[in-house]
Tab-separated table of C-alpha atoms and ligand atoms in Angstrom:
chain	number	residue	atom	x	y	z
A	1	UNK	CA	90.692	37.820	107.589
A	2	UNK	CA	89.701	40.241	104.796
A	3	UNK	CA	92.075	43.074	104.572
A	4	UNK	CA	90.856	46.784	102.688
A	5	UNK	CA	92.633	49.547	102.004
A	6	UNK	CA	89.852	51.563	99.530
A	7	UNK	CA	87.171	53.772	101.002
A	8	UNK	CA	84.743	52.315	98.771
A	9	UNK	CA	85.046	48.426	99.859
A	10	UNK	CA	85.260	48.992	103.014
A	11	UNK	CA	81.800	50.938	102.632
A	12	UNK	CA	80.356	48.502	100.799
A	13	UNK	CA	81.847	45.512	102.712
A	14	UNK	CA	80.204	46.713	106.257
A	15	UNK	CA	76.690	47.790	103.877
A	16	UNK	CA	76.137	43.922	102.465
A	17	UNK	CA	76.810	42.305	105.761
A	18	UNK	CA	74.298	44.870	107.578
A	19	UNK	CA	72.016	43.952	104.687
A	20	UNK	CA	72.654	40.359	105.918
A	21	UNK	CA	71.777	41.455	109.055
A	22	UNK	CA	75.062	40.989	110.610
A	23	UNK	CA	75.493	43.545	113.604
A	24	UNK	CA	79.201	45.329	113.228
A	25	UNK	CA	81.616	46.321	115.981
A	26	UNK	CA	84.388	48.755	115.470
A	27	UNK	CA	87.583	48.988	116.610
A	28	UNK	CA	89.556	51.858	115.381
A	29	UNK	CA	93.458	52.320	116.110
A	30	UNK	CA	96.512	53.604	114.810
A	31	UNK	CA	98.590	50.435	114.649
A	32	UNK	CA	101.747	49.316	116.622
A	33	UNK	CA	98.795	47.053	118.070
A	34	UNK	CA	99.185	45.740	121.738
A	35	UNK	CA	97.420	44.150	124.442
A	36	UNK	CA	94.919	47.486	125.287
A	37	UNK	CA	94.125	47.246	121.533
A	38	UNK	CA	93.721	43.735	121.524
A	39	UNK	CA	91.334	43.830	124.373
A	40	UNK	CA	88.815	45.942	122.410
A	41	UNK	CA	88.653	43.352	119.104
A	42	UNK	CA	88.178	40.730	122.442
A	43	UNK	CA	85.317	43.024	123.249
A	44	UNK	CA	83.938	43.863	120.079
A	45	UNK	CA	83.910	40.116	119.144
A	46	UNK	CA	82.185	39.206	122.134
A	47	UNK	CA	79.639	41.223	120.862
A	48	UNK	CA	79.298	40.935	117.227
A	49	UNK	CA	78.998	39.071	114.195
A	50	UNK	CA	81.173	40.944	112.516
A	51	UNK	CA	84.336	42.706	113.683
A	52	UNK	CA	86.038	45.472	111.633
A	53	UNK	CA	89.140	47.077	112.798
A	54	UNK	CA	90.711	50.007	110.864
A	55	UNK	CA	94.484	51.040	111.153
A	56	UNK	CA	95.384	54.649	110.256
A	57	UNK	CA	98.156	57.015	111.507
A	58	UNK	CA	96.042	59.998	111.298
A	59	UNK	CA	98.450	62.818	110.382
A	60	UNK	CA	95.911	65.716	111.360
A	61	UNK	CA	96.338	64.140	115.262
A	62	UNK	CA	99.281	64.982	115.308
A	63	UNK	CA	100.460	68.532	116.479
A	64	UNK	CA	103.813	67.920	116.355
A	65	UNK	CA	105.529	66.705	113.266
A	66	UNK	CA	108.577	64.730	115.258
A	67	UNK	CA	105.822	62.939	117.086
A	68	UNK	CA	104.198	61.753	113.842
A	69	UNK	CA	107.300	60.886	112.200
A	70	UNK	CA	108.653	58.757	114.898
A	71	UNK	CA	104.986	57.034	115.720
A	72	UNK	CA	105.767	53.351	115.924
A	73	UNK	CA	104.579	51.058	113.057
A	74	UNK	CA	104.442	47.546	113.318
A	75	UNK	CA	102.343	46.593	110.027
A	76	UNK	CA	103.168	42.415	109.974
A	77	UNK	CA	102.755	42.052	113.976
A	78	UNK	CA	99.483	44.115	113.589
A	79	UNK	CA	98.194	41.744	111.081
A	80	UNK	CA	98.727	39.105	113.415
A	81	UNK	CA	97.368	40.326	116.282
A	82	UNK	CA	94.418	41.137	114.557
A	83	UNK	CA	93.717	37.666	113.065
A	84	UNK	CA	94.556	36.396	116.741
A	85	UNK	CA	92.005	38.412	118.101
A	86	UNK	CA	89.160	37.662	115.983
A	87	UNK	CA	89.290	40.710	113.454
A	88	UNK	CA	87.014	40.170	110.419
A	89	UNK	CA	88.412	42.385	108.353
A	90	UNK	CA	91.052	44.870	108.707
A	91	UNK	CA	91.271	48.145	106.757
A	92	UNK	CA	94.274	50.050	106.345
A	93	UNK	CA	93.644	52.989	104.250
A	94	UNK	CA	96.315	54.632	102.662
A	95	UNK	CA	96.652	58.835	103.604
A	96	UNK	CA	95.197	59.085	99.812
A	97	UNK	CA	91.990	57.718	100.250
A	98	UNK	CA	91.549	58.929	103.572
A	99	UNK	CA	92.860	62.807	103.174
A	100	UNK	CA	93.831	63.414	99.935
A	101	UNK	CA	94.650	67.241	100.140
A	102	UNK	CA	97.565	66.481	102.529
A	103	UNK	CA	99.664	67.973	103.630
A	104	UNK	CA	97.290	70.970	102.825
A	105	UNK	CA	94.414	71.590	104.835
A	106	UNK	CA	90.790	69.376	104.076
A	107	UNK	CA	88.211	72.299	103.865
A	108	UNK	CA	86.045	70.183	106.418
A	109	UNK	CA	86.813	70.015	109.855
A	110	UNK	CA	84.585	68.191	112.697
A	111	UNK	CA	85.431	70.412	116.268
A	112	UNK	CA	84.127	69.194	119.666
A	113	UNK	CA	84.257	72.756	121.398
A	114	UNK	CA	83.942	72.846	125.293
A	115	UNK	CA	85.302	69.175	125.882
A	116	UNK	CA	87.905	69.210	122.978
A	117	UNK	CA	88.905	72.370	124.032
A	118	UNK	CA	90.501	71.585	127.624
A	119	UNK	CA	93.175	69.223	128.966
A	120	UNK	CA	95.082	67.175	125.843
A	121	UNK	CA	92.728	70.091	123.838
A	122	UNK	CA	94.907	72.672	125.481
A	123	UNK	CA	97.983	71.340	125.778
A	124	UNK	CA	97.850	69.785	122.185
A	125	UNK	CA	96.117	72.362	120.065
A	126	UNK	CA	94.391	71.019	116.921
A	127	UNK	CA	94.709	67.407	118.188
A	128	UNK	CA	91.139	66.722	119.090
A	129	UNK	CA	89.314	68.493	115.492
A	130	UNK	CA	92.213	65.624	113.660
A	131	UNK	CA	90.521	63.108	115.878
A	132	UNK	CA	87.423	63.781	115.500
A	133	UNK	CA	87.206	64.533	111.871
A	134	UNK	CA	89.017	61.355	111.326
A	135	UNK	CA	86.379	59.251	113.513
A	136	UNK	CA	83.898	61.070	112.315
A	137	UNK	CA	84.854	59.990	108.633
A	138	UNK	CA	85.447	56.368	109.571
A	139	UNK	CA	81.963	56.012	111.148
A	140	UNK	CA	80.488	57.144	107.908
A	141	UNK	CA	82.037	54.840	105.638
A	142	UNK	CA	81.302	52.224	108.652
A	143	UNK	CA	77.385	52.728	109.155
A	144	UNK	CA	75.597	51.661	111.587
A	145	UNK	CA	77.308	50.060	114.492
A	146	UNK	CA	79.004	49.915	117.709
A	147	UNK	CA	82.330	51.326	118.097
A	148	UNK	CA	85.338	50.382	120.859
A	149	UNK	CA	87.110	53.134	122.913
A	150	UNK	CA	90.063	52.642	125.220
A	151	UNK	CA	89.653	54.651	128.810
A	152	UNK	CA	93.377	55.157	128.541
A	153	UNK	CA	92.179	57.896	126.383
A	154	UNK	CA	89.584	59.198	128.535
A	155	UNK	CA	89.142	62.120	127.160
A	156	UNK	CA	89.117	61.167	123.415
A	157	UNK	CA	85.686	59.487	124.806
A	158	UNK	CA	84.209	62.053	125.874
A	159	UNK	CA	84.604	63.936	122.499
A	160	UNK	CA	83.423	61.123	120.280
A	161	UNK	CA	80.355	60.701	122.205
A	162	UNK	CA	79.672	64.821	122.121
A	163	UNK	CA	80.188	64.115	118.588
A	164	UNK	CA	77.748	61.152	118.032
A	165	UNK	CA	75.588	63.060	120.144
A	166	UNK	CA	75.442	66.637	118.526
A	167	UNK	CA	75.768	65.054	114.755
A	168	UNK	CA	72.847	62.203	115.683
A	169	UNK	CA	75.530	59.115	114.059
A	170	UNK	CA	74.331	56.411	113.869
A	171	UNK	CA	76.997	54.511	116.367
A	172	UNK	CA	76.723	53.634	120.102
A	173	UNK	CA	80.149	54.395	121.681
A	174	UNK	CA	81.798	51.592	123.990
A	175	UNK	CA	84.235	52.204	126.428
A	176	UNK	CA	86.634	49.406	127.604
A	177	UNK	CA	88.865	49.335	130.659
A	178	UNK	CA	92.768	50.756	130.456
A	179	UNK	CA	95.302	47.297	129.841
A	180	UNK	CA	98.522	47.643	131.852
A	181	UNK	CA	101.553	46.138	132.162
A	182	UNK	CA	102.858	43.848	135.738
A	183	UNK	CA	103.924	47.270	137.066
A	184	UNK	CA	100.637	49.406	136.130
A	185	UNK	CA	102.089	51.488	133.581
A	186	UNK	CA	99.029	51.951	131.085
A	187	UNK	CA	99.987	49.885	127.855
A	188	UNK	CA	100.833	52.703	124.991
A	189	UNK	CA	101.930	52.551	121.522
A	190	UNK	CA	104.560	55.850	122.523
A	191	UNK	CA	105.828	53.145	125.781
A	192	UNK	CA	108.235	51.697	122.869
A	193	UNK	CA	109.904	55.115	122.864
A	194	UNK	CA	111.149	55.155	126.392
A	195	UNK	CA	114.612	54.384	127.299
A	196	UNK	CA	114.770	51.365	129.920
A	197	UNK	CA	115.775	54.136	132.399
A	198	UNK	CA	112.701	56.124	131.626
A	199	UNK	CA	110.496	53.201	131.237
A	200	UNK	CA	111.161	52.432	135.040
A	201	UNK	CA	110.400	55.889	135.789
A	202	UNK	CA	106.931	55.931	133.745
A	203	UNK	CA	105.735	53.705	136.345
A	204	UNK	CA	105.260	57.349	138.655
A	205	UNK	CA	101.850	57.667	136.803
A	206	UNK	CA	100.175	55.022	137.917
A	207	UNK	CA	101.407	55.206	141.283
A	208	UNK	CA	100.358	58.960	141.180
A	209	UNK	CA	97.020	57.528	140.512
A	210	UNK	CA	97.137	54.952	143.077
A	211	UNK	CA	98.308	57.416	146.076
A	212	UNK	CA	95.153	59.239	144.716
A	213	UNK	CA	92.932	56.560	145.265
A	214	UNK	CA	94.108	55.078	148.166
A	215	UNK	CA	94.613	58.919	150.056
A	216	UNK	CA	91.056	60.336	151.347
A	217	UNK	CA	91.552	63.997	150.053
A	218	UNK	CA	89.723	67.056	148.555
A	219	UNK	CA	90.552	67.600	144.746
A	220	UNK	CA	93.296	70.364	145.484
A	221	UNK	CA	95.205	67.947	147.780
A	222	UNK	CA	95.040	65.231	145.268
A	223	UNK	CA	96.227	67.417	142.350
A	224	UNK	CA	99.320	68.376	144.736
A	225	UNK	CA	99.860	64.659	145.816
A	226	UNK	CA	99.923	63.602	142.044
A	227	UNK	CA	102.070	66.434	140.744
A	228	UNK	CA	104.840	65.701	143.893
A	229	UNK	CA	104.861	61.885	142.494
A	230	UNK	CA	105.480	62.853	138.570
A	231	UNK	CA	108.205	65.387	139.111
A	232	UNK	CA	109.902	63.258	141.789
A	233	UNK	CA	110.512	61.312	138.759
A	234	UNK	CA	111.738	63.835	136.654
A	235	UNK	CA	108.244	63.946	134.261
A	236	UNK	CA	107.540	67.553	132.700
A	237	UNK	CA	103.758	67.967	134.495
A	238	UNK	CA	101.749	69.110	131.516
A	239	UNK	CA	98.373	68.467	134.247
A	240	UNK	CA	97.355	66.422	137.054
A	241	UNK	CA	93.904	67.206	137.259
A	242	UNK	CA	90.417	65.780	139.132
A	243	UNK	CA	87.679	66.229	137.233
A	244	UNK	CA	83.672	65.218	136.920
A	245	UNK	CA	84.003	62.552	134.707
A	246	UNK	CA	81.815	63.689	131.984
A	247	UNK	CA	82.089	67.185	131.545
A	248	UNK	CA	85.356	67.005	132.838
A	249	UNK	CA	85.060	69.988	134.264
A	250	UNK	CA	87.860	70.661	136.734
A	251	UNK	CA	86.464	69.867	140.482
A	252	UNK	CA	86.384	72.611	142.758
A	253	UNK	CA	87.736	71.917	146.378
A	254	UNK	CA	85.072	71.958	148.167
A	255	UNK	CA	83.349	69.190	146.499
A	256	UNK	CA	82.801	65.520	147.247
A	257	UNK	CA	81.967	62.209	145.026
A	258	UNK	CA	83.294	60.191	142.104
A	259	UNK	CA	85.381	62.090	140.271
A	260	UNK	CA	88.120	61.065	137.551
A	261	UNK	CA	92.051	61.854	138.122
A	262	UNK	CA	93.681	62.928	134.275
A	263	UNK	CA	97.084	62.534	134.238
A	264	UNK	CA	99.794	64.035	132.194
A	265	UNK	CA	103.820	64.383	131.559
A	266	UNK	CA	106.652	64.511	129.323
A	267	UNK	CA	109.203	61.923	129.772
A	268	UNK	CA	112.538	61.617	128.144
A	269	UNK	CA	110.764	63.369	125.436
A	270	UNK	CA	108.214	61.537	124.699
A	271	UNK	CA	104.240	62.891	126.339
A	272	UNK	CA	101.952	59.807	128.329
A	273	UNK	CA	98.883	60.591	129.520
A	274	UNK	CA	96.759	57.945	132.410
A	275	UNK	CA	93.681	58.156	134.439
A	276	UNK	CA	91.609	56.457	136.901
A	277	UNK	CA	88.696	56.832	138.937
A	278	UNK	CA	89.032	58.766	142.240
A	279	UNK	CA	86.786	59.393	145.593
A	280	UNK	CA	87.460	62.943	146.530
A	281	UNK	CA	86.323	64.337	149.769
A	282	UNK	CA	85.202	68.416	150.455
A	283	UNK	CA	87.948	70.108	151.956
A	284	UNK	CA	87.832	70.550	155.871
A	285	UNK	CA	87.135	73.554	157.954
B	1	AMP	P1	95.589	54.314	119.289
B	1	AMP	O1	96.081	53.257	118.360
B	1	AMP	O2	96.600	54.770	120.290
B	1	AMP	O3	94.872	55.447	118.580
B	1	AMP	O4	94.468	53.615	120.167
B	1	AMP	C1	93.390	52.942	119.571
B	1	AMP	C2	92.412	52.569	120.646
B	1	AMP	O5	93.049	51.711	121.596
B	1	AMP	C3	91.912	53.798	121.433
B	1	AMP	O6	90.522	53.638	121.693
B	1	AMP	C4	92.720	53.719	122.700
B	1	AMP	O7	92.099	54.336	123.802
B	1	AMP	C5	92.838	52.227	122.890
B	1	AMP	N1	93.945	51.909	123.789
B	1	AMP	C6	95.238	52.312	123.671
B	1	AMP	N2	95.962	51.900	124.733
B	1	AMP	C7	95.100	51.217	125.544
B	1	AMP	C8	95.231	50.541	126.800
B	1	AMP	N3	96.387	50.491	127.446
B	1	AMP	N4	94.133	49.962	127.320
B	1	AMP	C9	92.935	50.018	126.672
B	1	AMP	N5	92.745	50.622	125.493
B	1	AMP	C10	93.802	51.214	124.928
């Protein structure tokens, strides 16, 4: 497994394999690697000649500075993982390369307004333009190729392919189903932070989601139903939400369909987030 950590290999790396006409799939994360990132390099490698996976804790994510200093890293397991799962080359680029006016302010930000703007967009202002300045930078020293998504961030989808949309880049987004553990909490690099205690009681969102699905209800009865389960757990509700599942517009009660359930809570101090496909029926009478 090659491993980069300059802007200007990495470019010219994925540029002479194209030229070889090796097709490239993507798989960025920030590290502290588990099975839901493992899954995409299994996807992308199912896929591809060629599979590049880039590791970067992504400071202008981050809206709180706690949450960036205690972000797990993991930098020997990753490096495993990644050769276990296929990874051509990984790229690690150091906060130089990648922003080197930090901590001050790059004078180029990329902003997904409407989608980026609700949900983790209000709760977490800022978070969404660090992501998607950040993905849009590491699809342009990438080129041309596909590039691997996790559902567990559903939303973080949805503004990447706004993005590729409205700048025309040259990448087809993939989107790959949410890993969980035996008990259905959604696999998360933030699940190390959780006491054993609070790890138990993280398990509330995917029941939430689960009561959802199994529950024939209207949208405003399945936000209610979800809400009851996370804070008869003790979680902070930041949202429990239906919503159309690309706009994510929030669905009105008197509408029926496929609609997606958005999940999330504060827990022992640290914020999760889940999701999961939902069948809501118009409210009677
Ligand atoms: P992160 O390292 O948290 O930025 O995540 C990198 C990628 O892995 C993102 O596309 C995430 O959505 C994806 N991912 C994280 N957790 C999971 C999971 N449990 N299942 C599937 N994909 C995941």
């Amino acid at each position: 497994m090659l491993r980069l950590s300059t802007l200007e290999a990495w470019r010219e790396f994925a540029k002479s394999q194209r030229a070889s006409g090796r097709t490239i799939g993507l798989v960025p994360t920030m590290g502290a690697l588990h099975a839901g990132h493992e899954s995409l390099f299994d996807a992308a490698r199912s896929r591809h000649d060629l599979v590049i996976a880039t590791i970067f804790v992504n400071p202008r994510q981050f809206n709180d500075e706690n949450d960036l200093r205690a972000y797990p890293r993991t930098p020997e397991l990753d490096e495993r993982a990644a050769l276990e799962h296929g990874v051509d080359c990984l790229v690690e680029p150091t906060l130089e390369e990648m922003w080197p006016e930090y901590p001050n302010e790059t004078p180029t930000t990329v902003s997904v307004a409407g989608v980026g703007d609700i949900l983790e967009g209000a709760g977490r202002p800022g978070h969404f333009n660090g992501v998607a300045s950040v993905v849009a930078k590491i699809f342009a020293i990438t080129g041309e190729c596909r590039a691997y998504f996790g559902e567990k961030d559903f939303q973080q989808i949805a503004v990447i392919r706004q993005m590729v949309h409205d700048l025309a880049l040259d990448v087809e987004v993939v989107s790959c189903p949410i890993v969980r553990d035996a008990d259905g909490l959604a696999l998360s690099s933030r699940n190390a932070r959780l006491s054993d205690e609070a790890r138990i009681r993280a398990t509330a969102f995917s029941r939430a989601l689960a009561n959802a699905q199994s529950h024939a209800a209207s949208a405003n009865e399945m936000r209610a139903l979800m809400r009851e389960t996370l804070e008869g757990e003790g979680i902070d509700v930041a949202y429990a939400d239906v919503v159309d599942p690309v706009s994510l517009e929030s669905t009105s009660d008197d509408e029926a369909g496929e609609r997606r359930a958005l999940l999330a809570g504060v827990l022992d101090g640290v914020r999760l987030i889940d999701n999961a496909p939902v069948m809501v029926r118009a409210r009677r009478g």
